[in-house]
mmCIF file of C-alpha atoms in Angstrom:
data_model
loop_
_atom_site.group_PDB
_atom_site.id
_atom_site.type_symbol
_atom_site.label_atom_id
_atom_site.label_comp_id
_atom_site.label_asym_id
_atom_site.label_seq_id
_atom_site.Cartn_x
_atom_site.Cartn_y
_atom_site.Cartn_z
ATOM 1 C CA UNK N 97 -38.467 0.178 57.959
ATOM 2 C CA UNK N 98 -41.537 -1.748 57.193
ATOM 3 C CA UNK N 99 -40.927 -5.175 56.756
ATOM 4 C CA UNK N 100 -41.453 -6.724 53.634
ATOM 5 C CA UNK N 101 -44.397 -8.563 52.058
ATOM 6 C CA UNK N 102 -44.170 -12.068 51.542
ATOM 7 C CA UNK N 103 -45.383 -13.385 47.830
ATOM 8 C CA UNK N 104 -48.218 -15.972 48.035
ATOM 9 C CA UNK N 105 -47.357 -19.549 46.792
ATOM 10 C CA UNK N 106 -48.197 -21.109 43.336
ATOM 11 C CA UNK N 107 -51.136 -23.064 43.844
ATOM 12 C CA UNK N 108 -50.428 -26.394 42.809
ATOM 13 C CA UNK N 109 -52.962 -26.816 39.826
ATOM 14 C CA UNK N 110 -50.534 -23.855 38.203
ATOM 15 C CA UNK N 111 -47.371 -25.709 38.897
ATOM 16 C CA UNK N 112 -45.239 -27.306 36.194
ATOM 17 C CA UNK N 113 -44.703 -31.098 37.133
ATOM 18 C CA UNK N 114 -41.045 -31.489 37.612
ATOM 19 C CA UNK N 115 -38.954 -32.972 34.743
ATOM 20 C CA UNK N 116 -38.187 -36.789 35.309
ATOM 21 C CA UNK N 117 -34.996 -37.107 36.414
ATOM 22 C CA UNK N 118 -32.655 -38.966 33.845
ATOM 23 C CA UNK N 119 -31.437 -42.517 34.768
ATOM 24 C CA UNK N 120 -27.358 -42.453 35.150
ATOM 25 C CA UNK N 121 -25.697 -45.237 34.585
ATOM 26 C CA UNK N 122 -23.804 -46.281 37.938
ATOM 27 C CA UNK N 123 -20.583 -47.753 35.562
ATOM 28 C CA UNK N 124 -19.634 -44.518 34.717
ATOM 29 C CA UNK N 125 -18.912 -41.724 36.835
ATOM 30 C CA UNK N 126 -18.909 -37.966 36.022
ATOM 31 C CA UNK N 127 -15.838 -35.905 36.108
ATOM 32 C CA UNK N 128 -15.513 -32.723 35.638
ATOM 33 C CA UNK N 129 -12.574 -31.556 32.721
ATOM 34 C CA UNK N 130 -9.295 -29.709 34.460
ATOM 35 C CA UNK N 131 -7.420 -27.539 31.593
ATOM 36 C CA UNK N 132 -4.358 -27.165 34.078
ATOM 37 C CA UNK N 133 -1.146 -28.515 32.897
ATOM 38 C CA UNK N 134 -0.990 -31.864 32.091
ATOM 39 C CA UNK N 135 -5.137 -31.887 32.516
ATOM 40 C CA UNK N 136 -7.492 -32.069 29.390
ATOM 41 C CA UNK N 137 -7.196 -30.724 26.090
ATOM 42 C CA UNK N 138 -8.501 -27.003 25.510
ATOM 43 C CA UNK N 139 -11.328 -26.253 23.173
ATOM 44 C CA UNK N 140 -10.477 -25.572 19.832
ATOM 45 C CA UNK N 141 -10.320 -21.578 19.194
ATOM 46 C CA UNK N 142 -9.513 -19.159 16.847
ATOM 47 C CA UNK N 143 -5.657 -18.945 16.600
ATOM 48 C CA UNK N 144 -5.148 -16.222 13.849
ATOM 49 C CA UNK N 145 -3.041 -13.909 15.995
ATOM 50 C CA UNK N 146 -0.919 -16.025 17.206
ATOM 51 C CA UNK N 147 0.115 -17.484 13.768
ATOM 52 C CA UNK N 148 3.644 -16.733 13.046
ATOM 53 C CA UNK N 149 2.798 -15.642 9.582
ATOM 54 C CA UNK N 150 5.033 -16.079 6.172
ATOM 55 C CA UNK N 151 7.385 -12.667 5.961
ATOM 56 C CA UNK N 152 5.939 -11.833 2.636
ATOM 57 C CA UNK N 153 2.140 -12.095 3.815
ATOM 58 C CA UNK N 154 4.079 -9.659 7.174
ATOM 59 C CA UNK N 155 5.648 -7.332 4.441
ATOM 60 C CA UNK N 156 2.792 -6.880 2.437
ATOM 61 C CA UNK N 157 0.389 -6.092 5.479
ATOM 62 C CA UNK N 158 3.085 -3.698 7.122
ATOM 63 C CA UNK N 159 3.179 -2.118 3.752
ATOM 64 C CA UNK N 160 -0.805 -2.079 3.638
ATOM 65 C CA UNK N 161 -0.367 0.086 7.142
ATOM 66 C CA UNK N 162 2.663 2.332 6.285
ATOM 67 C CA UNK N 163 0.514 3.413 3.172
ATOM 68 C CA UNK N 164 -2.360 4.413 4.612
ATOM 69 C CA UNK N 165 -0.200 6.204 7.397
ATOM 70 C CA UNK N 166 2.181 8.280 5.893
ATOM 71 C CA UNK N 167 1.145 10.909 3.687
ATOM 72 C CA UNK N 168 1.321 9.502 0.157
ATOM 73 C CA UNK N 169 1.882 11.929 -3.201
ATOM 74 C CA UNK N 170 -0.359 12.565 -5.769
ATOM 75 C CA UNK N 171 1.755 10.679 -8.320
ATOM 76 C CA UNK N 172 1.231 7.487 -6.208
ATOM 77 C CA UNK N 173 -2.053 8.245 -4.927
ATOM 78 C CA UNK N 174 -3.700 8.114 -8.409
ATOM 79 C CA UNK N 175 -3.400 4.332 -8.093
ATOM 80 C CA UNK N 176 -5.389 3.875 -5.367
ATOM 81 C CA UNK N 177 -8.448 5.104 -7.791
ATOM 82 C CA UNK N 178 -9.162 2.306 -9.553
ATOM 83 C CA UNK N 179 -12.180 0.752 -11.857
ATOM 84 C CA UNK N 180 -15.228 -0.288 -9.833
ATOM 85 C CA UNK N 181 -15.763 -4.080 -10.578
ATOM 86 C CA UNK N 182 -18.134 -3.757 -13.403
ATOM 87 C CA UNK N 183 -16.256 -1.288 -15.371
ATOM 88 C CA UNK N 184 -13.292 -3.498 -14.946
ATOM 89 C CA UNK N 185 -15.131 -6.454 -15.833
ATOM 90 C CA UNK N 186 -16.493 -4.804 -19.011
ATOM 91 C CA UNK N 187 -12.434 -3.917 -19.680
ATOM 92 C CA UNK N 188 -11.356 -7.328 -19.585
ATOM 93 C CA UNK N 189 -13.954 -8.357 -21.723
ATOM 94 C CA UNK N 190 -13.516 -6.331 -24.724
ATOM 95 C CA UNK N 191 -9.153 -7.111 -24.354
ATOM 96 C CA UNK N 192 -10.112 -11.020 -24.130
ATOM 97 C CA UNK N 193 -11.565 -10.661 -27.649
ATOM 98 C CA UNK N 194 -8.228 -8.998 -28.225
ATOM 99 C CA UNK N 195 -5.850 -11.613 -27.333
ATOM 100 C CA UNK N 196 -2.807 -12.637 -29.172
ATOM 101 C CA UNK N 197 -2.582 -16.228 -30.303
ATOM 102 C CA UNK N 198 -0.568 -18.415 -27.900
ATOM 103 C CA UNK N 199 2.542 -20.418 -28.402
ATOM 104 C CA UNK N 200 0.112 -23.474 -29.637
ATOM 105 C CA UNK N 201 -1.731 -21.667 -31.703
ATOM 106 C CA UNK N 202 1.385 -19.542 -33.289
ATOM 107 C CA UNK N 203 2.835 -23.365 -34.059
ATOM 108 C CA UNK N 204 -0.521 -24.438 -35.772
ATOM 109 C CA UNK N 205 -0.626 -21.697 -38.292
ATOM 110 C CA UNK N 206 3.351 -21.709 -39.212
ATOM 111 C CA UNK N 207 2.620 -25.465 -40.255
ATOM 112 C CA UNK N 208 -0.171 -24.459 -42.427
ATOM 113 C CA UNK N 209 1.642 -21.517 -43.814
ATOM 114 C CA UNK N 210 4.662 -23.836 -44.599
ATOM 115 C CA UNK N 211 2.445 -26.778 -46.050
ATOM 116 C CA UNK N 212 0.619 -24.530 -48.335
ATOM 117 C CA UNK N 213 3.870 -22.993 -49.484
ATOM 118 C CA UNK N 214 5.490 -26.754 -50.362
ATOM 119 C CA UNK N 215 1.957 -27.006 -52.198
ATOM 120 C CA UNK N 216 2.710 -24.196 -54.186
ATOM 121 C CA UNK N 217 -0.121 -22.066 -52.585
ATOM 122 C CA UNK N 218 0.346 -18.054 -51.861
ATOM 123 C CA UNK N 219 -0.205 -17.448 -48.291
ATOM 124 C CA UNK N 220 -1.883 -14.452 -47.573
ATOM 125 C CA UNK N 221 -1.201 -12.805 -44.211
ATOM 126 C CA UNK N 222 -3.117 -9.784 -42.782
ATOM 127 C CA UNK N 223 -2.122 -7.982 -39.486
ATOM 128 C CA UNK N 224 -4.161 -9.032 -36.986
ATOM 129 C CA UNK N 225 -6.042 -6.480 -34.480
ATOM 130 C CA UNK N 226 -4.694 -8.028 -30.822
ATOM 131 C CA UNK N 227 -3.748 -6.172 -27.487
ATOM 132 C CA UNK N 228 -0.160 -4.467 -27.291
ATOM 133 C CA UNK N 229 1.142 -5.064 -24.324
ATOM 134 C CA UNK N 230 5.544 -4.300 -22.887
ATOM 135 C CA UNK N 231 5.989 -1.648 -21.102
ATOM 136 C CA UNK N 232 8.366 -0.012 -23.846
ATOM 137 C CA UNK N 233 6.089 -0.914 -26.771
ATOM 138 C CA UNK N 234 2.953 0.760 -24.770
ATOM 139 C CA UNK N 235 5.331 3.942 -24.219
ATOM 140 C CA UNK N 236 6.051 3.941 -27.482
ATOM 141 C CA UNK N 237 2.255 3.420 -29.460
ATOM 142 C CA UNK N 238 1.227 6.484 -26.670
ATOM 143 C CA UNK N 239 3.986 9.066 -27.943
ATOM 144 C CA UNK N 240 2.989 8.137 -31.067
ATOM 145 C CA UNK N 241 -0.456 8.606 -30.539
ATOM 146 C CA UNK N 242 -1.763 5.603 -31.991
ATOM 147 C CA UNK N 243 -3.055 4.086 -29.157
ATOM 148 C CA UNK N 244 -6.707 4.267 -28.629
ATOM 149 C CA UNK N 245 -7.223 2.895 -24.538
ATOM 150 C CA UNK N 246 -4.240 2.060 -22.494
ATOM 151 C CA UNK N 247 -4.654 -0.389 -19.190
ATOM 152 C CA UNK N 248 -2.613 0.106 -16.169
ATOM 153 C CA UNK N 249 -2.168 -2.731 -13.309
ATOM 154 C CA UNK N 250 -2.631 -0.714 -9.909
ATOM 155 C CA UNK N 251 0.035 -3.267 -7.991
ATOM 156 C CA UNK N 252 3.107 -3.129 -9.734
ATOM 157 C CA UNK N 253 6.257 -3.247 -8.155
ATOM 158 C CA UNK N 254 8.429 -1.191 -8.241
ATOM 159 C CA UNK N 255 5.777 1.587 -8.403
ATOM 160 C CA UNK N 256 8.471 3.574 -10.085
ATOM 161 C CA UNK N 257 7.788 1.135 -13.492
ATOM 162 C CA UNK N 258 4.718 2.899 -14.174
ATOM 163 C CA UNK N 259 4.178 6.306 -12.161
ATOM 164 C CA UNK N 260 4.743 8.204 -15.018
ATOM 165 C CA UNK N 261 2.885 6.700 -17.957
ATOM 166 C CA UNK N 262 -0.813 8.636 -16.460
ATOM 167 C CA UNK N 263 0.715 11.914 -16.411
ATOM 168 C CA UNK N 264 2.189 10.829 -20.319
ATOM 169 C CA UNK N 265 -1.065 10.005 -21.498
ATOM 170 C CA UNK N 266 -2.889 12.954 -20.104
ATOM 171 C CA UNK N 267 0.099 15.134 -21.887
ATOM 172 C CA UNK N 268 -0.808 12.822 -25.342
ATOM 173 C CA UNK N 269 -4.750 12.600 -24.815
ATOM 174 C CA UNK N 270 -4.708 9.057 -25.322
ATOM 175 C CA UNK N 271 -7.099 7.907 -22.867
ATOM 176 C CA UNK N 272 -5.866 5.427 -19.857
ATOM 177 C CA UNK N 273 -8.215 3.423 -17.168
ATOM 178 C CA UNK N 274 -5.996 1.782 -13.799
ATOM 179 C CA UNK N 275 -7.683 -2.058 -12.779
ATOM 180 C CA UNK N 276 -6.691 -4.101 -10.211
ATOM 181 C CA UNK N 277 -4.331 -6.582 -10.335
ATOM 182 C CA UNK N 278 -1.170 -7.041 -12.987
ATOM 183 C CA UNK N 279 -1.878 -10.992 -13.136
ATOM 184 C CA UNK N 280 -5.225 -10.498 -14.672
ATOM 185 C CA UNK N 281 -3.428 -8.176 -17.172
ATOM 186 C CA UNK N 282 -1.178 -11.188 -17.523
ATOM 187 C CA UNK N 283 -3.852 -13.500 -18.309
ATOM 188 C CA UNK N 284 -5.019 -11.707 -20.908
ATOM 189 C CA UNK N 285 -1.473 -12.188 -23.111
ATOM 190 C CA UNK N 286 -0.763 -15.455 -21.686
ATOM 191 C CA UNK N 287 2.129 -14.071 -19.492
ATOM 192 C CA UNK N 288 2.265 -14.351 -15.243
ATOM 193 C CA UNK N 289 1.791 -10.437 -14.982
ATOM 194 C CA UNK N 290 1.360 -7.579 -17.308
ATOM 195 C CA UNK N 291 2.520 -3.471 -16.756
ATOM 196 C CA UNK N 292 0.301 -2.452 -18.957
ATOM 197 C CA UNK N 293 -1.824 -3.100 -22.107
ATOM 198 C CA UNK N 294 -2.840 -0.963 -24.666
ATOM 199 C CA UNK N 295 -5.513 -1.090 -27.573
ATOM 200 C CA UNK N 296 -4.941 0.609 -30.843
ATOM 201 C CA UNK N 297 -8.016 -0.325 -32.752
ATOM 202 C CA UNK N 298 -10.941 -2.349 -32.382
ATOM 203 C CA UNK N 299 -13.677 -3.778 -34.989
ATOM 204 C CA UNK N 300 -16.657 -2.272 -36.083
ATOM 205 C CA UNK N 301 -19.068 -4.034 -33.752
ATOM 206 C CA UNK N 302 -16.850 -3.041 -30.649
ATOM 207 C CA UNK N 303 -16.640 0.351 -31.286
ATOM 208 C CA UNK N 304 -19.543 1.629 -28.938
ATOM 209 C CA UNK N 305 -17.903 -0.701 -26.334
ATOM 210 C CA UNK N 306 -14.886 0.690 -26.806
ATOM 211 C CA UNK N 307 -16.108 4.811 -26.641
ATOM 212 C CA UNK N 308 -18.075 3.750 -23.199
ATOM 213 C CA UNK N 309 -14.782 2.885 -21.525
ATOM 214 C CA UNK N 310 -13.132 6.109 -23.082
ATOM 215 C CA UNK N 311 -15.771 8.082 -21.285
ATOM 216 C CA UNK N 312 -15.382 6.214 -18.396
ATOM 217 C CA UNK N 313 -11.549 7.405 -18.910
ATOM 218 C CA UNK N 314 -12.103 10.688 -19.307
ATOM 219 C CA UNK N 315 -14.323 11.588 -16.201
ATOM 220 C CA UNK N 316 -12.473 9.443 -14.139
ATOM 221 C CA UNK N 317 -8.983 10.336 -15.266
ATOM 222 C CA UNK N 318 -8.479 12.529 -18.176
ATOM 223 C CA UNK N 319 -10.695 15.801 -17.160
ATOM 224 C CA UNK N 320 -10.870 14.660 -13.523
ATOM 225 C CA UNK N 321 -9.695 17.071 -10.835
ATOM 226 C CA UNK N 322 -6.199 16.869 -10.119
ATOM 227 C CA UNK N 323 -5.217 13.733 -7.360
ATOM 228 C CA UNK N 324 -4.337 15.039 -3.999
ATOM 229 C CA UNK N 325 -2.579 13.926 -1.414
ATOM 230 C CA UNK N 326 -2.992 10.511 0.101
ATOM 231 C CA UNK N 327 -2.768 8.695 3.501
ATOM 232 C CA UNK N 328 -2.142 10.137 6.914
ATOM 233 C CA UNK N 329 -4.889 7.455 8.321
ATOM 234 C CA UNK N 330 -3.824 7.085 11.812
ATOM 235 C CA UNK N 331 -5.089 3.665 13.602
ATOM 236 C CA UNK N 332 -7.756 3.138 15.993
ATOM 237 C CA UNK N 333 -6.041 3.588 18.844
ATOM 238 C CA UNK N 334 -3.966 7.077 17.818
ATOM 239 C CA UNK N 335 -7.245 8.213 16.345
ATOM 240 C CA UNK N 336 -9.444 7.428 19.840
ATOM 241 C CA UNK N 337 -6.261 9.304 21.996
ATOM 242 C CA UNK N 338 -6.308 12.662 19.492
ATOM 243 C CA UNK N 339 -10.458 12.420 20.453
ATOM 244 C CA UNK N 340 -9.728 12.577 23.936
ATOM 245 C CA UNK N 341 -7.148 15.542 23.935
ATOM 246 C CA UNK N 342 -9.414 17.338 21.240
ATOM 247 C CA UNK N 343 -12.521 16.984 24.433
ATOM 248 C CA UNK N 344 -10.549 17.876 27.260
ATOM 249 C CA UNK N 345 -9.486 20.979 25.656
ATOM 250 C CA UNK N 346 -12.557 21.735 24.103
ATOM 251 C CA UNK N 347 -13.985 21.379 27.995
ATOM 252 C CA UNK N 348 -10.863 23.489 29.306
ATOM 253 C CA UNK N 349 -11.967 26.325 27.200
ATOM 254 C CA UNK N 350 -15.712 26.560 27.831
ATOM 255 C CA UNK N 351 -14.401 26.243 31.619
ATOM 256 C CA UNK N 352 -12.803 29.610 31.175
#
């Protein structure tokens, strides 16, 4: 073996100066940190799986999971298709305009109603044009076919409260968009969470709003294919074994 050659030095123009060596101070002396027991404190790190977590934040993730494991129906599936965020947004604008008056405001106009009666004034009163919302009044407006768009929260619970009403308003061609969340339904009729809304008419100058969203309906809903089934998502580790058995057989049969 020949023996190996030996690199020439750094000629000492080319070498760095050494850094200056910093002073210590001789009062203190350095010790290193011991994270044994009864030693130093750890590091501060990222404790999120250990945290014994609420059982309703538990529930709702193990419900997350079972969903997207088992094999959901097309019934329930359909509710996993909801609104992108600007079609929703443009949703919950046109129903804010819609609101019905609240408590305060209901109290306000009784009080002028009842002073200009003890005046002697007629009070004239016109229906106003606000969103429906009840699950039971909804049903009701839809068989009758005077609702014009119907809103339906995607997280209600029990499911069973609303499964039906798409497959109602498909049968009554009223048209029907599902949005995330039943609170923001809520907010819009000054309740904690809504079912549904529904629209049954709208002013002139939100009329073209309005037949935008009914399109939106129709191609995503109304004259969309029919909803398949859902789920049967295995996890990472249940998708990574069925990979492995799927490439040893594939290599067992070009062996043969």
């Amino acid at each position: 073996m020949a023996p190996k050659k030996k690199v020439a030095a750094v000629p000492a123009a080319v070498r760095k100066p050494a850094a200056a060596a910093k002073p210590t101070n001789p009062l203190y002396e350095k010790r290193t940190k011991s994270f044994g027991i009864g030693g130093d404190l750890p590091p501060k790190r990222d404790m999120h799986r250990f945290v014994r977590w609420p059982k309703y934040v538990r529930i709702q993730r193990q419900r997350r999971v079972l969903k997207m494991r088992l094999k959901v129906p097309p019934a329930l599936n359909r509710f996993t298709k909801t609104l992108d965020k600007s079609s929703a947004e443009t949703v919950f604008k046109l129903l804010m305009k819609y609101r019905p008056e609240d408590k305060a405001a209901k109290k306000e106009r009784l009080l002028k109603e009842a002073e200009a009666r003890a005046a002697g004034n007629e009070v004239e009163k016109k229906k106003p044009v606000v969103v429906k919302f009840g699950i039971n009044h909804v049903t009701t407006l839809v068989e009758q076919g005077k609702a014009q768009l119907v809103v339906i929260a995607h997280d209600v619970d029990p499911i069973e409260m609303v499964i039906w009403l798409p497959a109602l308003c498909k049968k009554m061609g009223v048209p029907y968009v599902i949005v995330k969340g039943k609170a923001r339904l809520g907010t819009v009729v000054h309740q904690k969470n809504a079912t549904c809304l529904a629209l049954t008419s709208v002013k002139s100058e939100d009329e073209r709003e309005l037949a935008k969203i009914v399109d939106t309906s129709k191609s995503m809903y109304l004259d969309a294919p029919r909803v398949s089934w859902g789920g049967g998502i295995m996890g990472p580790k249940s998708q990574a074994a069925t990979k492995k058995k799927e490439k040893a057989l594939a290599k067992e049969l070009v062996g043969r």
